[in-house]
């Protein structure tokens, strides 16, 4: 079809000019936001931009760059969970004896302003070469205590179905690996990414769990639910991961609504993460006391199956502990 016969699809917002054009930032903040953009990647795909009703609503806050990102508090760390120190070879993070992370790439379909890996992720980011992947498979097979491999990144679900299929099939042939997991935000950032080909690539014999990162009930749109159903119909259980964020979900009403929306979408709320102290994220901080209070108030009001574990990943690679 010649150009101009179809309405052009809105593009992903990737710079401050596009952000201003979309009415999500003011021209007078342009210089400071350009400085933020020079430091941290920006991507707001159309599916998420459509949910933003104001820059400071729960969706806008998560994805629109903010001048506060240039202010680094003394306790904030470039690598708060010590991925680097726990990485024996490129792409692998091995902290716990029975499970390891495999990061096949460091790009995401959307960049969250509070991301704990914000100094590492970005559009050019860290696509493992074939040789690096082979070395990673060798490591995972050589460490026979590893039972579970967690694909994370970046977002593994933006890989082509062919590449994903290759990686999953190779992992499933390693005899010590019993279970696979994928951490993703892709079905929310761009539900159209979840094609039948992608769902087929995930439809493997080895048990595969998906942990979906969602922070507000409005992220679980009908299109997102349809994308998730494609995976669920293939027997893939979906877990919910949420970051407790000031202004986004730090209330009983917001978290209660999110967890109930997850159950309606057949998602089991798994973890509520205490925010990791990545650079320039102080505006999202909620105290552990307040987090505990919200969860305690929800207990008894909503189904026990809707309640996640409130978890804190201690700085320096000390590992996760329940709060
Ligand atoms: C969070 C994390 C995991 C997964 O932990 P679970 O408690 O099993 O969800 C594994 N390895 C590393 C390095 C992690 O940071
Ligand atoms: S999708 Fe995950 S890895 Fe990517 S920017 Fe958001 S929090 Fe970070």
mmCIF file of C-alpha atoms and ligand atoms in Angstrom, residues 81 83 86 93-96 98-101 116-117 148 150 181 183 241 270-271 273 311 313 319-320, ligand 1:
data_model
loop_
_atom_site.group_PDB
_atom_site.id
_atom_site.type_symbol
_atom_site.label_atom_id
_atom_site.label_comp_id
_atom_site.label_asym_id
_atom_site.label_seq_id
_atom_site.Cartn_x
_atom_site.Cartn_y
_atom_site.Cartn_z
ATOM 1 C CA UNK A 81 22.317 -5.117 43.970
ATOM 2 C CA UNK A 83 25.213 -7.546 39.684
ATOM 3 C CA UNK A 86 28.404 -11.434 41.288
ATOM 4 C CA UNK A 93 24.785 -13.182 37.647
ATOM 5 C CA UNK A 94 25.191 -15.997 40.152
ATOM 6 C CA UNK A 95 24.365 -15.131 43.754
ATOM 7 C CA UNK A 96 22.285 -18.063 45.023
ATOM 8 C CA UNK A 98 20.461 -23.063 42.960
ATOM 9 C CA UNK A 99 19.604 -20.294 40.514
ATOM 10 C CA UNK A 100 21.349 -17.841 38.218
ATOM 11 C CA UNK A 101 20.403 -14.895 36.042
ATOM 12 C CA UNK A 116 17.739 -0.580 39.605
ATOM 13 C CA UNK A 117 19.824 -1.355 36.513
ATOM 14 C CA UNK A 148 16.734 -22.573 37.687
ATOM 15 C CA UNK A 150 16.145 -16.629 35.149
ATOM 16 C CA UNK A 181 11.882 -18.094 34.385
ATOM 17 C CA UNK A 183 11.375 -11.454 33.915
ATOM 18 C CA UNK A 241 6.342 -8.315 40.427
ATOM 19 C CA UNK A 270 4.769 -12.741 43.832
ATOM 20 C CA UNK A 271 7.009 -9.923 45.066
ATOM 21 C CA UNK A 273 9.941 -4.895 45.950
ATOM 22 C CA UNK A 311 11.065 -8.043 49.679
ATOM 23 C CA UNK A 313 17.375 -6.715 47.944
ATOM 24 C CA UNK A 319 20.645 -10.926 48.777
ATOM 25 C CA UNK A 320 16.911 -10.577 49.186
HETATM 26 C C1 LIG B 1 16.357 -11.695 42.596
HETATM 27 C C2 LIG B 1 17.399 -12.607 42.147
HETATM 28 C C3 LIG B 1 17.117 -13.952 41.883
HETATM 29 C C4 LIG B 1 15.729 -14.527 42.009
HETATM 30 O O1 LIG B 1 15.324 -14.589 43.325
HETATM 31 P P1 LIG B 1 13.926 -15.274 43.706
HETATM 32 O O2 LIG B 1 13.813 -15.005 45.161
HETATM 33 O O3 LIG B 1 14.049 -16.739 43.372
HETATM 34 O O4 LIG B 1 12.859 -14.633 42.898
HETATM 35 C C5 LIG B 1 18.164 -14.770 41.510
HETATM 36 N N1 LIG B 1 19.420 -14.300 41.392
HETATM 37 C C6 LIG B 1 19.725 -13.011 41.633
HETATM 38 C C7 LIG B 1 21.124 -12.560 41.481
HETATM 39 C C8 LIG B 1 18.718 -12.119 42.001
HETATM 40 O O5 LIG B 1 19.013 -10.829 42.218
#
